Short mmCIF file of C-alpha atoms and ligand atoms in Angstrom, two decimals:
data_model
loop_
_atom_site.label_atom_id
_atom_site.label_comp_id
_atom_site.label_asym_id
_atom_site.label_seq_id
_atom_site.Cartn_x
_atom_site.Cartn_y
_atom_site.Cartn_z
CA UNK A 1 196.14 77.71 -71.83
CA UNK A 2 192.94 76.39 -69.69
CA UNK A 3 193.73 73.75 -66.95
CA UNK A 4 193.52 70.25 -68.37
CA UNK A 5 189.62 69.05 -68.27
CA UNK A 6 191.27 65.74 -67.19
CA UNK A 7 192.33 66.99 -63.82
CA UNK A 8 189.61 66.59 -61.41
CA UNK A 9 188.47 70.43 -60.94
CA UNK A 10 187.95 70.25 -57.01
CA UNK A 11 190.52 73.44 -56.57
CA UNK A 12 189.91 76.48 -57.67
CA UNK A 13 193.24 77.55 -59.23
CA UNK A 14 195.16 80.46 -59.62
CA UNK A 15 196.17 80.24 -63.57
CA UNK A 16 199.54 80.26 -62.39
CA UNK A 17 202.59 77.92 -62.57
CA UNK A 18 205.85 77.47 -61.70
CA UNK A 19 209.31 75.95 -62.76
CA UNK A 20 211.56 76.23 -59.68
CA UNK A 21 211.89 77.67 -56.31
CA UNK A 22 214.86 78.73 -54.31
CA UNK A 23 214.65 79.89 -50.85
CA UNK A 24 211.57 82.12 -50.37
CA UNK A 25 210.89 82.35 -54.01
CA UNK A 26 209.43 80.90 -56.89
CA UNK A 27 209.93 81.35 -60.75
CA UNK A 28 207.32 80.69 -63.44
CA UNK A 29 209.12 79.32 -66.66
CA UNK A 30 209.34 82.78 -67.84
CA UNK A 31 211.42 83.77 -65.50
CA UNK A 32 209.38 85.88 -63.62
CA UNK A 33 209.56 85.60 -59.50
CA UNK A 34 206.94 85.15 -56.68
CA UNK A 35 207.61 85.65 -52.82
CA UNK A 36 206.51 83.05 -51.28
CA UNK A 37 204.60 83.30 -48.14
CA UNK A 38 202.45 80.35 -48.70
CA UNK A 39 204.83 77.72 -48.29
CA UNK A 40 202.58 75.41 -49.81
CA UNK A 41 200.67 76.02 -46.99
CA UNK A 42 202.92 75.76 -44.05
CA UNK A 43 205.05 73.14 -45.85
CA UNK A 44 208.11 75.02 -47.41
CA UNK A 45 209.32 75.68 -43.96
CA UNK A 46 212.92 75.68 -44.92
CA UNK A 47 212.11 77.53 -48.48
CA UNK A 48 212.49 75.67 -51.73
CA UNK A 49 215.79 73.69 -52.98
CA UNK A 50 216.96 74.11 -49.31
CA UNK A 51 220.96 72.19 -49.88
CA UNK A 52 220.70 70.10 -47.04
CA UNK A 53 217.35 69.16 -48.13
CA UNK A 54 217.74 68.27 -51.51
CA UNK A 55 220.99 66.48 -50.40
CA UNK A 56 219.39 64.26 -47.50
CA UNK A 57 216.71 63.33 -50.61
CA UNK A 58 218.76 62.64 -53.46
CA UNK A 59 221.29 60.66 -51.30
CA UNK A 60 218.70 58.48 -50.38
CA UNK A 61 217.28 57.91 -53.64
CA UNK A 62 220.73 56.45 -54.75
CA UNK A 63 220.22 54.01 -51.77
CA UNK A 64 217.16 53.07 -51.09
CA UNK A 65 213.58 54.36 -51.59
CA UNK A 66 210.81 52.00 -50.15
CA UNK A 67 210.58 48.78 -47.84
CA UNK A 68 208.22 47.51 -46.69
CA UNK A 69 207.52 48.20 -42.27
CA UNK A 70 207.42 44.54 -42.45
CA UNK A 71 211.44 45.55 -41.54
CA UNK A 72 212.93 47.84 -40.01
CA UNK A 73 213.17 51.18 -41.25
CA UNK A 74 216.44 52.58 -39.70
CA UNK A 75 215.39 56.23 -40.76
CA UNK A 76 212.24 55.69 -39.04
CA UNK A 77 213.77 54.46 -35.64
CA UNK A 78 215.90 57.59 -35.78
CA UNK A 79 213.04 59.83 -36.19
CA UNK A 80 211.11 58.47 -33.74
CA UNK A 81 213.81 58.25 -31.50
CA UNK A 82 214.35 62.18 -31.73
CA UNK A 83 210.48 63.75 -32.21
CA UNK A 84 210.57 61.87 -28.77
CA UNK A 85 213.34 63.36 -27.16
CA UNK A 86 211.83 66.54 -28.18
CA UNK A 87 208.70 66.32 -27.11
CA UNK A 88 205.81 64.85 -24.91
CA UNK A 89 205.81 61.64 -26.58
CA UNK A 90 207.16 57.60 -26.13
CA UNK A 91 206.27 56.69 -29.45
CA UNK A 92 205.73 57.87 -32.88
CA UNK A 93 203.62 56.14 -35.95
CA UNK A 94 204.48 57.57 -39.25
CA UNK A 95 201.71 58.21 -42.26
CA UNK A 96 202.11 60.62 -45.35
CA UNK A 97 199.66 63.44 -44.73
CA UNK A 98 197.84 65.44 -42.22
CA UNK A 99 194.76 64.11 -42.29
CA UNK A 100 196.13 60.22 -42.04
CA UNK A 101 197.95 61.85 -39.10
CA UNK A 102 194.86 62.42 -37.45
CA UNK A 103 192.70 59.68 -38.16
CA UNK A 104 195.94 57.42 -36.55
CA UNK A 105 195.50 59.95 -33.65
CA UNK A 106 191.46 59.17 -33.23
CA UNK A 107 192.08 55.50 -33.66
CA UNK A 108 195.22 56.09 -31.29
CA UNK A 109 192.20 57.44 -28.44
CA UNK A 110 189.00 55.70 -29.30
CA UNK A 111 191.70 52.08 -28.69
CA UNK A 112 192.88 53.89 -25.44
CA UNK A 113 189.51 53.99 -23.51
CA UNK A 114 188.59 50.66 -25.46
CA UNK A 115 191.81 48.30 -23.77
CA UNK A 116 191.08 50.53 -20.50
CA UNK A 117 187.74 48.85 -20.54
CA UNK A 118 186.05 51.91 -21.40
CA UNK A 119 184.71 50.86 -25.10
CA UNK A 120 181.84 53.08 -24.80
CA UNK A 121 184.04 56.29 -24.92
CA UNK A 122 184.38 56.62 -28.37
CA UNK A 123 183.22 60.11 -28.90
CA UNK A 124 185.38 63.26 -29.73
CA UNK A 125 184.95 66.74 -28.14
CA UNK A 126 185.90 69.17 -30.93
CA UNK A 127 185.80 73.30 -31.71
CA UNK A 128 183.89 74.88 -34.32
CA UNK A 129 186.32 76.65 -36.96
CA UNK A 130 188.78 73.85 -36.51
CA UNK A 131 190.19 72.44 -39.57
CA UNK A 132 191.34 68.53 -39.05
CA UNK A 133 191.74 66.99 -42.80
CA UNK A 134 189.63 65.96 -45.75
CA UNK A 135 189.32 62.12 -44.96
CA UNK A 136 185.86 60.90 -43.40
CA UNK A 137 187.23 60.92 -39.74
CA UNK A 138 188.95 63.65 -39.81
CA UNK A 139 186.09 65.74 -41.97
CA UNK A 140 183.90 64.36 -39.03
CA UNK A 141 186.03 65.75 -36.50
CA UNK A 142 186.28 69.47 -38.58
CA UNK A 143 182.29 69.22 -38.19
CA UNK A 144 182.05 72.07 -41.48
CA UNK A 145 178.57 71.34 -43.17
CA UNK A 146 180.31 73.12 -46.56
CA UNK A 147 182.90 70.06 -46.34
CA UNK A 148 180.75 66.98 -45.51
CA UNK A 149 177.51 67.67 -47.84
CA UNK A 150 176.43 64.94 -50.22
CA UNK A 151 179.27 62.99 -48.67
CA UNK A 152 176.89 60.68 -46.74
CA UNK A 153 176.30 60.59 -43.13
CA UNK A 154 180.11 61.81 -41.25
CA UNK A 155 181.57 59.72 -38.78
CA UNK A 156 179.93 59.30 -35.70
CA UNK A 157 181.42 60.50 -32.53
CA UNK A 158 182.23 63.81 -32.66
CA UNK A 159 181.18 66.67 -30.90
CA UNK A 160 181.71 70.05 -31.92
CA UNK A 161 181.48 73.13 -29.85
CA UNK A 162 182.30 76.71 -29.65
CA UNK A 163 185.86 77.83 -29.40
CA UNK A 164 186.89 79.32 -26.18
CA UNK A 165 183.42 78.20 -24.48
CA UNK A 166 184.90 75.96 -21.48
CA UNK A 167 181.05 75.46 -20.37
CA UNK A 168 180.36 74.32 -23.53
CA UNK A 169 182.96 71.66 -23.62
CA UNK A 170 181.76 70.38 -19.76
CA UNK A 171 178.45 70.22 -21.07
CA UNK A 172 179.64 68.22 -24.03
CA UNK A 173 181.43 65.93 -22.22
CA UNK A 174 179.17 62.61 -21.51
CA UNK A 175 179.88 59.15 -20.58
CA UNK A 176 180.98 58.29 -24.10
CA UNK A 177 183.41 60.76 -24.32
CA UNK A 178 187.18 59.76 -24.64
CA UNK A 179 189.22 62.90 -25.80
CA UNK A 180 189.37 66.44 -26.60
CA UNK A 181 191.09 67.05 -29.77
CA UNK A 182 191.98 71.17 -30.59
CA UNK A 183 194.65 72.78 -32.91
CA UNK A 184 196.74 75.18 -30.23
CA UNK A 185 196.80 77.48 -32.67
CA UNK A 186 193.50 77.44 -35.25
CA UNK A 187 195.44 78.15 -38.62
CA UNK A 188 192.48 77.29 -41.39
CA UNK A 189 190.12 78.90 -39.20
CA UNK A 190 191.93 82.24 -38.73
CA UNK A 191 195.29 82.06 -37.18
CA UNK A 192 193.32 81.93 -33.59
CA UNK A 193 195.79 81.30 -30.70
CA UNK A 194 194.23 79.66 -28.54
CA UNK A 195 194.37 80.88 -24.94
CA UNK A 196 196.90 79.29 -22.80
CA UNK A 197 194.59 79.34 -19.50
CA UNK A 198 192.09 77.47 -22.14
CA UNK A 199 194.56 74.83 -23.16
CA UNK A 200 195.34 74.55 -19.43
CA UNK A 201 191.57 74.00 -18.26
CA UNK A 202 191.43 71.00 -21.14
CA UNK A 203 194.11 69.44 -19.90
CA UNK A 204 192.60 69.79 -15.94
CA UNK A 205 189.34 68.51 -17.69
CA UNK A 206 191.03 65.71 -19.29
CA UNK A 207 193.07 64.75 -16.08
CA UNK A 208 189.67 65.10 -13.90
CA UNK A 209 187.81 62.64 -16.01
CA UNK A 210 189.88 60.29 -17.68
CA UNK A 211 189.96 61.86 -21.16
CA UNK A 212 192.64 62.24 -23.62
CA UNK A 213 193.81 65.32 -24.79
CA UNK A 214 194.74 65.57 -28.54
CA UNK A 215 196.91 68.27 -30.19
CA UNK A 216 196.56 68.91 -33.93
CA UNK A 217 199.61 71.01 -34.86
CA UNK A 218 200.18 69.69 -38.18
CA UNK A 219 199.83 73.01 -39.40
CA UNK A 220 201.61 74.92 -36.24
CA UNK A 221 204.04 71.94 -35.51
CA UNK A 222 208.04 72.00 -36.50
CA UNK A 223 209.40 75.29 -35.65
CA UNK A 224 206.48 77.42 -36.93
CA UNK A 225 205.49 79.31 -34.23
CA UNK A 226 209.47 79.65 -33.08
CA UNK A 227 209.21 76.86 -31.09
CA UNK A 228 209.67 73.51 -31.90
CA UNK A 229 205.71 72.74 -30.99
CA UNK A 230 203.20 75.31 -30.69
CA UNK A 231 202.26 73.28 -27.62
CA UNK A 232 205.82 74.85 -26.18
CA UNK A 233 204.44 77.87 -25.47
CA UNK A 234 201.38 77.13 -23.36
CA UNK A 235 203.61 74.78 -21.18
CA UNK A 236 200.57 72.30 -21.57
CA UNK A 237 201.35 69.13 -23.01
CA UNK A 238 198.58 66.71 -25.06
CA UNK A 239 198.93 62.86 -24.78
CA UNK A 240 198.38 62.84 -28.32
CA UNK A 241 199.36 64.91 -31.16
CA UNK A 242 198.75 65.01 -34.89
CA UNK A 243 202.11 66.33 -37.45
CA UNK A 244 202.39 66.55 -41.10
CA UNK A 245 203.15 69.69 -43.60
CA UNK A 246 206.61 71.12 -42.18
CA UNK A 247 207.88 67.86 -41.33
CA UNK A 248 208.98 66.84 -44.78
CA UNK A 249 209.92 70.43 -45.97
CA UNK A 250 207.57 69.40 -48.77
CA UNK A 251 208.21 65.57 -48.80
CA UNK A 252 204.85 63.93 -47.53
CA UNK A 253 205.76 62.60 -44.38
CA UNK A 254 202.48 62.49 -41.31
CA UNK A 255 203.11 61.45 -37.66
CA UNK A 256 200.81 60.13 -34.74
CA UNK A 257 203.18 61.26 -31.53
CA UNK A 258 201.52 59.55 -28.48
CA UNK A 259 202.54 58.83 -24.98
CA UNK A 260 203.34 55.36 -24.26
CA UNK A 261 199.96 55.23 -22.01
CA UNK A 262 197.76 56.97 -25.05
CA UNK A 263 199.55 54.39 -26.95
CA UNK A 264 199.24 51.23 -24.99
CA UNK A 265 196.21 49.63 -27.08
CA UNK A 266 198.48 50.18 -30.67
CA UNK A 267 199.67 46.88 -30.81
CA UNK A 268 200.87 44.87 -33.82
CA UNK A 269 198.05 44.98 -36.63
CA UNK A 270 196.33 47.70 -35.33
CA UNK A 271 197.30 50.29 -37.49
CA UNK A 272 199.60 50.17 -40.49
CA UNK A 273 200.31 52.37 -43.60
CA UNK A 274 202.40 51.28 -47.19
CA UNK A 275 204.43 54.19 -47.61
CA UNK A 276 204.35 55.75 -43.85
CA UNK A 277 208.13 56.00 -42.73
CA UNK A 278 209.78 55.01 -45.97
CA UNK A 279 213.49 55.46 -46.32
CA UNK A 280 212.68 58.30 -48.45
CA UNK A 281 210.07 60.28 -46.47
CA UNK A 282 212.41 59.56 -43.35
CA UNK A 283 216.04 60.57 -44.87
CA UNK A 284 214.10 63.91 -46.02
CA UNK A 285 212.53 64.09 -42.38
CA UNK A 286 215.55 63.56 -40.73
CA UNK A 287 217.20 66.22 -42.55
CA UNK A 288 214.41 69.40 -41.94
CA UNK A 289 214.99 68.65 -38.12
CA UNK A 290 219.03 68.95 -38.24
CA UNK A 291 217.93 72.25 -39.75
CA UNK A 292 215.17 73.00 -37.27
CA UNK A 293 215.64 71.61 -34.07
CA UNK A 294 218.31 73.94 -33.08
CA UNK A 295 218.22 76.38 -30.58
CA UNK A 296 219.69 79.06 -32.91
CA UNK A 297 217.57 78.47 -35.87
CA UNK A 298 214.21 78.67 -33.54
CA UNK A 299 215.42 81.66 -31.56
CA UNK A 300 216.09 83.08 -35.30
CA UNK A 301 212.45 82.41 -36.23
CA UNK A 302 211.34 84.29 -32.79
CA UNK A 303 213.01 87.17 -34.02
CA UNK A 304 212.21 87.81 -37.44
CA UNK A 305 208.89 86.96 -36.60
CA UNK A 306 209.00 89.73 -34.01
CA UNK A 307 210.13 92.19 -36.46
CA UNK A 308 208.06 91.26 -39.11
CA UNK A 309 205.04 91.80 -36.80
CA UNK A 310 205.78 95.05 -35.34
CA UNK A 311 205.88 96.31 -39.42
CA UNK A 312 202.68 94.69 -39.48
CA UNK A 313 200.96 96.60 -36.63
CA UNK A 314 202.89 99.62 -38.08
CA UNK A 315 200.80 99.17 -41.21
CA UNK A 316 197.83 97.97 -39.23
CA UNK A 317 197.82 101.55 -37.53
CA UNK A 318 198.39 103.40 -41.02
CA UNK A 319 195.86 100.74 -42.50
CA UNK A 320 193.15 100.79 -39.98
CA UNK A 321 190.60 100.43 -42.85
CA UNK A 322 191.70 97.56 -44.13
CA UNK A 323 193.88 95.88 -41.81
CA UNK A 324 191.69 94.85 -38.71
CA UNK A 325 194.02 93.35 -36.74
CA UNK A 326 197.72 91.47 -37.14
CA UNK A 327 197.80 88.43 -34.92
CA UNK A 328 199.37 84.34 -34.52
CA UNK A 329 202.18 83.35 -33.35
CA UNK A 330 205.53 82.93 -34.68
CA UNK A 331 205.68 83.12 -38.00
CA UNK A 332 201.68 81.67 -38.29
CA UNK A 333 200.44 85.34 -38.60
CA UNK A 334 197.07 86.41 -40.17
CA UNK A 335 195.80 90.04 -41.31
CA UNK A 336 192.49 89.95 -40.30
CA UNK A 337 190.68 92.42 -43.10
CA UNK A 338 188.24 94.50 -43.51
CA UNK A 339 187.30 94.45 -47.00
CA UNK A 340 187.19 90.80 -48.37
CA UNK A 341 190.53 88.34 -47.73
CA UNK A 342 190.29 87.15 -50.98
CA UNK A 343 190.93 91.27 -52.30
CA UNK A 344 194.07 91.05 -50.53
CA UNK A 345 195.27 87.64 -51.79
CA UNK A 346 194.48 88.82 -55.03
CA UNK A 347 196.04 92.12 -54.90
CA UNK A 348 199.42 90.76 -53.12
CA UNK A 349 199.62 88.65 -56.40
CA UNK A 350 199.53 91.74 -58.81
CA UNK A 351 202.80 92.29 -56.59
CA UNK A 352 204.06 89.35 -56.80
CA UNK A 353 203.80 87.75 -53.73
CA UNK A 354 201.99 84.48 -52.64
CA UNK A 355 199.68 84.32 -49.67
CA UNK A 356 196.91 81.78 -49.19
CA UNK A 357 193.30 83.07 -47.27
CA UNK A 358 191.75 81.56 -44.11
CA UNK A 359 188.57 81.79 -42.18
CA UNK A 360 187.27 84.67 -40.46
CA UNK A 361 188.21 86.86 -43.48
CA UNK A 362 191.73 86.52 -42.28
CA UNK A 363 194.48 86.62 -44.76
CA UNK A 364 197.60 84.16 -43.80
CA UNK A 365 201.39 84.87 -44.42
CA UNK A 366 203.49 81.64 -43.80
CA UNK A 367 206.35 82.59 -45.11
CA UNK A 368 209.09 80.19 -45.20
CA UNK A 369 211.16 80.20 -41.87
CA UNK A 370 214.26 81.18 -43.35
CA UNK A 371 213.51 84.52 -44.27
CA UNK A 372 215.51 87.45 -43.93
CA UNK A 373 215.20 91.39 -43.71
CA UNK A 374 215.03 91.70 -47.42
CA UNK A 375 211.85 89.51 -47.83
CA UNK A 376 210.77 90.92 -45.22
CA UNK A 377 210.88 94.18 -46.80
CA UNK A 378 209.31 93.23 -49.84
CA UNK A 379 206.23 92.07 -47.80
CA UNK A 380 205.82 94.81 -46.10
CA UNK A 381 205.49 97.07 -48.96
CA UNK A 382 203.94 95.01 -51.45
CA UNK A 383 201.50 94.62 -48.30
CA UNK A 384 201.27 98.67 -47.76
CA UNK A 385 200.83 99.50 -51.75
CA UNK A 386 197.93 96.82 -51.43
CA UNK A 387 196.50 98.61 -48.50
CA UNK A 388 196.64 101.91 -50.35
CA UNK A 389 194.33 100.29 -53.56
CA UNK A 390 191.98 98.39 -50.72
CA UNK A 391 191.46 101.52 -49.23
CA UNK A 392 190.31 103.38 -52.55
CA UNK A 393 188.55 100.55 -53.59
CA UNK A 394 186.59 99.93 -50.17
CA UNK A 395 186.23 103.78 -49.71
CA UNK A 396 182.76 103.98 -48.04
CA UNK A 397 181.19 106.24 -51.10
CA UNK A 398 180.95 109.92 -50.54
CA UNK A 399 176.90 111.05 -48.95
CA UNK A 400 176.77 107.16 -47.71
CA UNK A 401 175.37 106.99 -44.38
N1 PLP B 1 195.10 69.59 -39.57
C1 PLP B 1 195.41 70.89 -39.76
C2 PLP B 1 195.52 71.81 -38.58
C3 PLP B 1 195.61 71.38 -41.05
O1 PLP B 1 195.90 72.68 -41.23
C4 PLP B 1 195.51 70.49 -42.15
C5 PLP B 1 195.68 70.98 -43.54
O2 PLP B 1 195.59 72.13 -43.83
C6 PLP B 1 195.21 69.15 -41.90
C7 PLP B 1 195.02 68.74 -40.60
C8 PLP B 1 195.10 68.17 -43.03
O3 PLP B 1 196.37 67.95 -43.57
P1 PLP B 1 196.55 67.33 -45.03
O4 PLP B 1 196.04 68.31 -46.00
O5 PLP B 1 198.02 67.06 -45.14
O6 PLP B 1 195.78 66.06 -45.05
#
């Protein structure tokens, strides 16, 4: 059956559909199973159906679904009070996507330098290959010409160089600049890690000149990378930082995470949002930390991402000719390909598993963080019997030069 002509056709979909999911896997009404390692990109952290999720959820639908933040949102106090505790930040602002997430987190830095009686540093520095959202802000700050044509002119103040290039970024940096905003690791643009002496030279570069520094990890964020925040393992800390995706295990739930100084100009009526922090979104919320936020479950993620990656560089080194390199961190890894991503994605469907592509011809696997040995298992092979095909397919033909 074609996709309904009544759905606006801005994806290009996969003609494929499913019924249920449970744990890493999903089933099409047929019956037939998919291994998930797309986690509805980064989302699924704890799988599908996880019990503790679906209990925190339907719970609080017998209760209470929406109010209004004109009161208080008890779930909402509790989450802030504990994304706090574990992290950087005083306060938290909740919002229901990524991309609200970080248009509260360039309002959240532009009203910064403006109450420090610095209006004038408005502007953004940001890094080419970033991804940052689909909203007008937060297309602005991604700075991707294939995003923002016929769109109208993007947001001003943004300023996009290269990645890595910490000359570049001094010579961006002018006297309208406010902030530095960077994903610690670059997951749309090819599972990058950034370098931690880089991350450490923005934040001396921030402190120097009276700049904000701005983490996006709503794609690395909540246990991902084996830590809590990708931040974690750099031991540099932003004054601002963007979440969405794993936080709601699938639930749209955003956060703004600030400092209280970042945060000093969000006063009443600055900033608002009609579902952000709703009893629902929160209860959920609430619930994928108890799971995640655990020293046992994170040091679990460490590991099987360990072993999962030393299969990968196992098959890298049998692969060479179509596996370029395995990197990330955690369990944000990419296969960075020789022949084209998409081949891959494609062919690790005829096996029936789910992986989603990324730039730099860089195939992502995000599975959900609850794996085990036997999914890993399945990944690896369904990955090496793909290799096999890629490599007769992409054979360089025989007398080529
Ligand atoms: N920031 C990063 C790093 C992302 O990966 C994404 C989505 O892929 C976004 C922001 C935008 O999030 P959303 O699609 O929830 O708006």
């Amino acid at each position: 059956m074609p996709v309904s002509p009544h759905l606006l056709p801005t994806y290009a979909r996969v003609d494929l559909a499913f019924e249920r999911g449970e744990g890493a896997w999903l089933y099409t009404a047929k019956g037939e199973r998919y291994l998930d390692f797309a986690s509805g990109v980064a989302v699924n952290a704890l799988g599908h159906a996880h019990p503790v999720l679906t209990k925190a959820l339907t719970e609080q639908a017998h209760k209470l679904w929406h109010v209004s933040n004109l009161y208080r949102i008890p779930g909402a106090e509790t989450l802030a009070d504990r994304l706090c505790a574990a992290s950087f930040a005083d306060v938290a602002f909740f919002c229901n996507s990524g991309t609200e997430a970080i248009e509260g987190a360039i309002k959240m830095a532009r009203k910064y330098q403006a109450v420090s009686g610095k209006p004038e540093r408005y502007r953004i520095v940001t890094f080419e290959g970033a991804f940052h959202g689909r909203t007008l802000a937060a297309l602005s700050a991604t700075g991707n010409k294939k995003y923002l044509d016929g769109f109208g002119p993007p947001v001003e103040g943004f300023d996009q160089v290269a990645y890595g290039d910490l000359e570049a970024v001094k010579k961006a940096i002018g006297p309208e600049t406010g902030a530095i905003l960077i994903e610690p690791v670059m997951g749309e643009g090819g599972v990058r890690v950034v370098p931690h002496a880089f991350l450490r030279a923005l934040r001396k570069l921030c402190d120097e000149r009276g700049l904000l520094l701005m983490f996006d990890e709503v794609q690395s964020g909540v246990g991902r990378t084996g830590a809590l925040f990708a931040y974690e393992h750099s031991g540099v800390t932003p004054d601002i930082m963007a979440l969405a995706k794993a936080l709601g295990g699938g639930f749209p739930v955003g956060a703004v995470l600030g400092t209280a100084e970042a945060a000093k100009g969000m006063t009443a009526g600055t900033h608002g949002s009609t579902f952000g922090g709703n009893p629902l979104a929160m209860a959920v919320a609430n619930a994928v930390l108890d799971v995640i936020n655990t020293k046992d479950f994170l040091a679990q993620v460490k590991q099987t991402a360990l072993r999962f990656k030393q299969k990968l560089a196992e098959l890298q080194d049998r692969h060479s000719s179509v596996i370029a390199e395995v990197r990330g961190e955690g369990l944000l890894m990419g296969l960075r390909m020789v022949p084209p991503a998409s081949a891959m994605v494609d062919e690790l469907r005829t096996e029936n598993m789910l992986v989603p592509a990324a730039g730099d011809n860089v195939v992502r696997l995000l599975p959900p963080l609850i794996i085990g040995e036997a999914e890993i298992d399945y990944a690896v092979n369904a990955i090496d019997r793909a290799c096999v095909r890629l490599s007769q397919m992409h054979a360089p033909k025989k007398g080529a030069a």
